[in-house]
mmCIF file of C-alpha atoms in Angstrom:
data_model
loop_
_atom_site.group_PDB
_atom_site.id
_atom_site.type_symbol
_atom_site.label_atom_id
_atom_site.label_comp_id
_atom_site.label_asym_id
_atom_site.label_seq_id
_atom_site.Cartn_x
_atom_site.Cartn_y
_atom_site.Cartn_z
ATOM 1 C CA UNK A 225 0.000 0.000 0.000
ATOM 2 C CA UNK A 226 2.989 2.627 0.733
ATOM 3 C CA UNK A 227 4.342 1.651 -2.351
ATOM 4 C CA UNK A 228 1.072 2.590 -4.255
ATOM 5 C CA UNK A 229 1.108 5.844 -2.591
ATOM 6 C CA UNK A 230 4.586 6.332 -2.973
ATOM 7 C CA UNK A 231 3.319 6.260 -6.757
ATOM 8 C CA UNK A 232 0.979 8.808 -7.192
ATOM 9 C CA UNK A 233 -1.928 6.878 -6.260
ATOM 10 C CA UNK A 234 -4.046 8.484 -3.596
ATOM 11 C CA UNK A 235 -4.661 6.777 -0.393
ATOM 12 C CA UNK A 236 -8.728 6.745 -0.910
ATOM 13 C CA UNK A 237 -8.317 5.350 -4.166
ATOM 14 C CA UNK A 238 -6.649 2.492 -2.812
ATOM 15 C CA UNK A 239 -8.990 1.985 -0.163
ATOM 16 C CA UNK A 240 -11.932 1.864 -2.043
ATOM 17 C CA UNK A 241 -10.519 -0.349 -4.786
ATOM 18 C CA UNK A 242 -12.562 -4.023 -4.577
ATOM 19 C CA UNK A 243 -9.389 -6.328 -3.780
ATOM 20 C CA UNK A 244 -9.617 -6.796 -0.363
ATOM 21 C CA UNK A 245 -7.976 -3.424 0.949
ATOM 22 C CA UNK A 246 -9.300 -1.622 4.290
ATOM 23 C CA UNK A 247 -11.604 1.305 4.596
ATOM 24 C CA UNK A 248 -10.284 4.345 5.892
ATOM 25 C CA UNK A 249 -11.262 3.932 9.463
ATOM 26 C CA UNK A 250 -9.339 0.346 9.913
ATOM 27 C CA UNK A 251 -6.872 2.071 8.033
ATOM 28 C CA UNK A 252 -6.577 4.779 10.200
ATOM 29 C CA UNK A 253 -7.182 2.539 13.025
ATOM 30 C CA UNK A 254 -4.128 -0.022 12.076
ATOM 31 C CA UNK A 255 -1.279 3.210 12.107
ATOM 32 C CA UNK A 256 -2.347 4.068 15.671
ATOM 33 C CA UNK A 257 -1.816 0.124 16.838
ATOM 34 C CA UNK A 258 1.478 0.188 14.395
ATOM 35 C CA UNK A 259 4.035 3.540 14.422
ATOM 36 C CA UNK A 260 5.712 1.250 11.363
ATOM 37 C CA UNK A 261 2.784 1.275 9.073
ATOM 38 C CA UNK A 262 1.847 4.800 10.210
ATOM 39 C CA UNK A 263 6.079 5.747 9.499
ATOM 40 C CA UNK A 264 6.292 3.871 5.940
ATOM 41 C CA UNK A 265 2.676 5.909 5.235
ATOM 42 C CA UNK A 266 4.447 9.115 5.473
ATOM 43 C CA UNK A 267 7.524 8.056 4.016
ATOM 44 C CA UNK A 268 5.211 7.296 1.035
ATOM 45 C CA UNK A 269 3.627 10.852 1.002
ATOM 46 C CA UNK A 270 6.882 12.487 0.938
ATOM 47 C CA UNK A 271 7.946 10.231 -2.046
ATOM 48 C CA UNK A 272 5.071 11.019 -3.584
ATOM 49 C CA UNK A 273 5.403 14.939 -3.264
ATOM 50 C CA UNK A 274 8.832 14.628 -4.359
ATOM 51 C CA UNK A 275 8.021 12.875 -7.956
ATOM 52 C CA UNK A 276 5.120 15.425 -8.443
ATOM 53 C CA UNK A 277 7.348 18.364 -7.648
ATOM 54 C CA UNK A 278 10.455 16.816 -9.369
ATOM 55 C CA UNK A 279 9.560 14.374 -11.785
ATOM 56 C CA UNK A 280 12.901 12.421 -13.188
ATOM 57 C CA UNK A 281 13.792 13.528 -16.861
ATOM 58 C CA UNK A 282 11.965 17.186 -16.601
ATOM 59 C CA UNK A 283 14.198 20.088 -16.586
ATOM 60 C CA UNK A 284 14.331 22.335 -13.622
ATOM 61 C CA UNK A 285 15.948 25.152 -14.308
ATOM 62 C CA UNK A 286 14.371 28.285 -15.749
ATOM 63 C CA UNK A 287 16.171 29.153 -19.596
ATOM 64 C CA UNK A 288 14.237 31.996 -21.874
ATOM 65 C CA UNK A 289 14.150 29.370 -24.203
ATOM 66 C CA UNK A 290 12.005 27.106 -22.010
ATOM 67 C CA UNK A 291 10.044 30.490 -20.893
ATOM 68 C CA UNK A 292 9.202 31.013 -24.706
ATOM 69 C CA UNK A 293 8.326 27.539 -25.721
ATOM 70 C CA UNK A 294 5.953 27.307 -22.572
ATOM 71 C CA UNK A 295 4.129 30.530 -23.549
ATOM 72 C CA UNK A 296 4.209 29.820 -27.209
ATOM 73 C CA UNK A 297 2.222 26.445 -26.499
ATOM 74 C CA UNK A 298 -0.138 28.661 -24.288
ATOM 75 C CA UNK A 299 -1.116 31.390 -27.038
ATOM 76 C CA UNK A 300 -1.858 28.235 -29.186
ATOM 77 C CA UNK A 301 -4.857 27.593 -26.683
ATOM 78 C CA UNK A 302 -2.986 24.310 -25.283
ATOM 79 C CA UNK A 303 -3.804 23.407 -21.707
ATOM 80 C CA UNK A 304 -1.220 23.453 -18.910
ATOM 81 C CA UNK A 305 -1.701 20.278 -18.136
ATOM 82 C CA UNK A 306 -1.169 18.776 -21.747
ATOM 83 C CA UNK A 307 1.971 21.492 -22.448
ATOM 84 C CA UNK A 308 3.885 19.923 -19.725
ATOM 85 C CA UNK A 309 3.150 16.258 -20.316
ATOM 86 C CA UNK A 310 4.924 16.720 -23.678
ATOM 87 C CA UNK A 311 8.532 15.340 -24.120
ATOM 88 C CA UNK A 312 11.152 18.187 -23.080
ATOM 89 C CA UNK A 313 8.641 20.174 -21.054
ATOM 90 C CA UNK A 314 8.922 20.913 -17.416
ATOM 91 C CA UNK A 315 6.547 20.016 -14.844
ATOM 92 C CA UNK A 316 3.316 21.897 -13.584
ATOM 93 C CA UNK A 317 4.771 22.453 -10.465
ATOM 94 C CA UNK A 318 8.143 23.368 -11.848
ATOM 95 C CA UNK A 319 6.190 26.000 -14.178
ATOM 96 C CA UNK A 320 4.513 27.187 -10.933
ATOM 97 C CA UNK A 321 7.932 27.843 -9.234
ATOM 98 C CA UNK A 322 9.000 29.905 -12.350
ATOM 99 C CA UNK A 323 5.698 32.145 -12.008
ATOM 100 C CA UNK A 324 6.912 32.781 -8.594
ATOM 101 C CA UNK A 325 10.603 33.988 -8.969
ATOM 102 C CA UNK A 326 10.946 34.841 -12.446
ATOM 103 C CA UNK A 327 8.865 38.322 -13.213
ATOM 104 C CA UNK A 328 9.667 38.183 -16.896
ATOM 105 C CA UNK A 329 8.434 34.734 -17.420
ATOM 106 C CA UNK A 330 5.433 36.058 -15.638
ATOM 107 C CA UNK A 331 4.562 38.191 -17.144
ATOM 108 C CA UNK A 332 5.260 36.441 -20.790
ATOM 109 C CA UNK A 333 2.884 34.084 -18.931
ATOM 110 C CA UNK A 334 0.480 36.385 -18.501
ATOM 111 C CA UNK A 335 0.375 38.208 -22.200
ATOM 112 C CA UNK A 336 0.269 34.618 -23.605
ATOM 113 C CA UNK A 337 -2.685 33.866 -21.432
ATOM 114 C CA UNK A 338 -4.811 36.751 -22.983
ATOM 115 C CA UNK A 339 -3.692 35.562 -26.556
ATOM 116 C CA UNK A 340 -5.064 32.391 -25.453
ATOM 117 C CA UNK A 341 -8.677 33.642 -24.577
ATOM 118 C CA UNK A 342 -8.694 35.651 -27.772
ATOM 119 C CA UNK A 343 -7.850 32.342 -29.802
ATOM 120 C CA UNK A 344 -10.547 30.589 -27.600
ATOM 121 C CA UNK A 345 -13.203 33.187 -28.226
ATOM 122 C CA UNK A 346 -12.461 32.520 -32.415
ATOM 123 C CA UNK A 347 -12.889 29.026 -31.618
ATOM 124 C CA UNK A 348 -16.305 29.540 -30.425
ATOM 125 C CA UNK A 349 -17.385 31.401 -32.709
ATOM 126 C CA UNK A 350 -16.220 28.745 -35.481
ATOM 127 C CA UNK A 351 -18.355 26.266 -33.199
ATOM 128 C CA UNK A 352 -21.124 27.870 -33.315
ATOM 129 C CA UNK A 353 -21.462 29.108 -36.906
ATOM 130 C CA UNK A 354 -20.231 24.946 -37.990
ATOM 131 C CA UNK A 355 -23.545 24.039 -35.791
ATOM 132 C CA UNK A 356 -26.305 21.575 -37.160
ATOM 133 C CA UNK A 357 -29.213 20.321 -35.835
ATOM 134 C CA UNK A 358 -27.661 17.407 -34.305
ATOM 135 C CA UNK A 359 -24.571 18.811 -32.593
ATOM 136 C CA UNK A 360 -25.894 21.784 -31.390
ATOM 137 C CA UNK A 361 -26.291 20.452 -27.917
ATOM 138 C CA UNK A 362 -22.584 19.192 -27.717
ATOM 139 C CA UNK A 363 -21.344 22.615 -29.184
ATOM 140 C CA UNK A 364 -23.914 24.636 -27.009
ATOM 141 C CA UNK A 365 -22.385 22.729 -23.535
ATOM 142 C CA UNK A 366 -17.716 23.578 -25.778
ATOM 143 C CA UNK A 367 -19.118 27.438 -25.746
ATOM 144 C CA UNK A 368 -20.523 27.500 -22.486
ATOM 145 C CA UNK A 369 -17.171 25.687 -21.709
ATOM 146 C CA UNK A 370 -14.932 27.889 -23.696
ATOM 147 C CA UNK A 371 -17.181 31.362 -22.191
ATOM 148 C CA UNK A 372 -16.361 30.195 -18.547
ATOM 149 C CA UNK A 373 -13.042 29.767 -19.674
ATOM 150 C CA UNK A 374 -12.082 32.965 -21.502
ATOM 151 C CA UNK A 375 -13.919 34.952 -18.490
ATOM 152 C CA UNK A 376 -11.591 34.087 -16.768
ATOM 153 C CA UNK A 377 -8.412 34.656 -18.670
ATOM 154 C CA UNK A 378 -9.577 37.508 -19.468
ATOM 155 C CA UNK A 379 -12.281 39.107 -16.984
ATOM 156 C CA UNK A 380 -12.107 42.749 -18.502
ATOM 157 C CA UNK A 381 -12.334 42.140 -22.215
ATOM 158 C CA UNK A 382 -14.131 38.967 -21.758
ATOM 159 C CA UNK A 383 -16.143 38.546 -18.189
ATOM 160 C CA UNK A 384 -19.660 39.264 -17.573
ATOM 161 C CA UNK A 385 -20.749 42.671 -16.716
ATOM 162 C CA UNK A 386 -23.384 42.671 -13.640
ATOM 163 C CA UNK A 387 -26.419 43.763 -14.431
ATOM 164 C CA UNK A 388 -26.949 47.532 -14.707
ATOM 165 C CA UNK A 389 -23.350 48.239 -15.391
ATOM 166 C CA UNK A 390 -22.486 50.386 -18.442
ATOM 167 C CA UNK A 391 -20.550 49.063 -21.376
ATOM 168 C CA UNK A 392 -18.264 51.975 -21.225
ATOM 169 C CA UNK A 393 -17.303 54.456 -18.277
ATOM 170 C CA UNK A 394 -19.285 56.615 -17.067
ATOM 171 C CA UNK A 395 -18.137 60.258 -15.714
ATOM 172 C CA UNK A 396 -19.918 61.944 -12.587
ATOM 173 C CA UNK A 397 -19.391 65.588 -11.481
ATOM 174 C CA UNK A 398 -20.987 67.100 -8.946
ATOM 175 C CA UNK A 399 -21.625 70.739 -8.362
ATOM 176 C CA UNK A 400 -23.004 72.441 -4.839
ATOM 177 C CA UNK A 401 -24.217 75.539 -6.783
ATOM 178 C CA UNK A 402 -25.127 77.221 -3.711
ATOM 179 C CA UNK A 403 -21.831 77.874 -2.773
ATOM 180 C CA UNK A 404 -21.525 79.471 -6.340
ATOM 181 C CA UNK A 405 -21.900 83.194 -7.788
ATOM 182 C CA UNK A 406 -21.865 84.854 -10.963
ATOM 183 C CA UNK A 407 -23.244 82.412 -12.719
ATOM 184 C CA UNK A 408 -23.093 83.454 -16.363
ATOM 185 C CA UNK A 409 -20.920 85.985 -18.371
ATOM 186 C CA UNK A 410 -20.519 89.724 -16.883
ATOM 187 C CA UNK A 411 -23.451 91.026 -18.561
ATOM 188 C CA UNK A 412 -25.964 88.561 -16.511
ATOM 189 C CA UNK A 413 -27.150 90.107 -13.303
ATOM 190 C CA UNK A 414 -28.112 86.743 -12.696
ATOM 191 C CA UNK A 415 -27.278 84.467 -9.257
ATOM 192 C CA UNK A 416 -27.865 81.524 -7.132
ATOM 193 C CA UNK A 417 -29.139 82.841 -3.657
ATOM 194 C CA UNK A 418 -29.042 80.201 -0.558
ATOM 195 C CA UNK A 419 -30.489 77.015 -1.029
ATOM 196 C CA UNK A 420 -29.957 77.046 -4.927
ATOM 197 C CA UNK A 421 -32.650 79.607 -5.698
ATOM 198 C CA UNK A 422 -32.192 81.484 -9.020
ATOM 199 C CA UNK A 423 -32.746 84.980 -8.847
ATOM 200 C CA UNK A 424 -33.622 87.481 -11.478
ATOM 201 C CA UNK A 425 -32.500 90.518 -8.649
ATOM 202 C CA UNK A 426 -29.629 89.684 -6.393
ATOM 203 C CA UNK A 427 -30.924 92.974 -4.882
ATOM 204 C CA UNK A 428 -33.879 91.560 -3.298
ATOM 205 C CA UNK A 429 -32.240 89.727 -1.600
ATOM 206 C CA UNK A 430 -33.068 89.607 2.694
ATOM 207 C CA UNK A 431 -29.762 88.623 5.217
#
């Protein structure tokens, strides 16, 4: 069972696999009665973080050539996920640590990103103008997908507005016009009294 774990498998997988294993409680229960079962089980876990975070044959250190080929796969719309299982490619977590200390990567990242929900938003509109009668569910549920997704990437170009909220920016000003006077050009005899009153004859005017 460690070795499993020490794998990649998780623990409640194993458990609830159908040849013969333990639920979780007797599980649980059998690394209390034994510290050696409950010392190999963590052993596992941290042989298991190390693979994720270091998996043998990936590169590890950061090159602008890496930088660029990971971005380059991103503005082509390609997932994460699937950029890094390819040959040559570093890991997710290895990608992550980049992000973290390398600003330029970042934000390479983060312009290749936006490229990526503008190719995205293309590719839904190809779906849904190559629609037919009998794949328009299917391509309803990929542009659904692909909206969710691109909202995200891109929340200001691409996210919904709430309701109410202008398409384009809207500019306030506010004026207290009582405390104004002289409203007009020089010839106007023509002012705003206390409480915003317009008056015809400043002259009338009581203290």
């Amino acid at each position: 069972m460690a070795a499993r774990v020490a794998l990649g498998e998780r623990l409640a997988d194993i458990l609830t696999a159908r040849d013969g294993m333990p639920g979780r409680t007797q599980f649980l229960a059998w690394m209390k009665r034994e510290p050696e079962l409950g010392r190999a089980y963590r052993l596992a876990r941290r042989e298991n973080a190390r693979r994720w975070w270091s998996p043998p044959g990936r590169p590890l250190r950061y090159t602008q050539a890496l930088g660029e080929a990971v971005c380059g796969r991103i503005a082509e719309a390609a997932g994460l996920e699937e950029i890094c299982a390819e040959p040559g490619m570093p890991s997710q977590a290895t990608v992550y640590k980049w992000l973290a200390r390398h600003d330029a990567f970042a934000a390479a990242y983060r312009r290749a990103r936006q490229v990526q929900a503008d190719r995205l938003f293309d590719a839904a509109r190809a779906i849904a103008q190559g629609a037919t009668g009998k794949s328009w569910r299917r391509d309803k549920l990929l542009i659904d997908t692909i909206r969710w997704q691109v909202g995200k990437l891109a929340p200001l170009k691409y996210g919904a507005r709430p309701s109410g909220e202008p398409a384009e920016g809207l500019t306030i000003i506010l004026r207290n016009f009582c405390l104004e006077t002289g409203v007009g050009d020089e010839s106007s005899d023509r002012v705003i009294c206390r409480d915003g009153i317009y008056l015809d004859q400043p002259e009338r005017l009581e203290d």
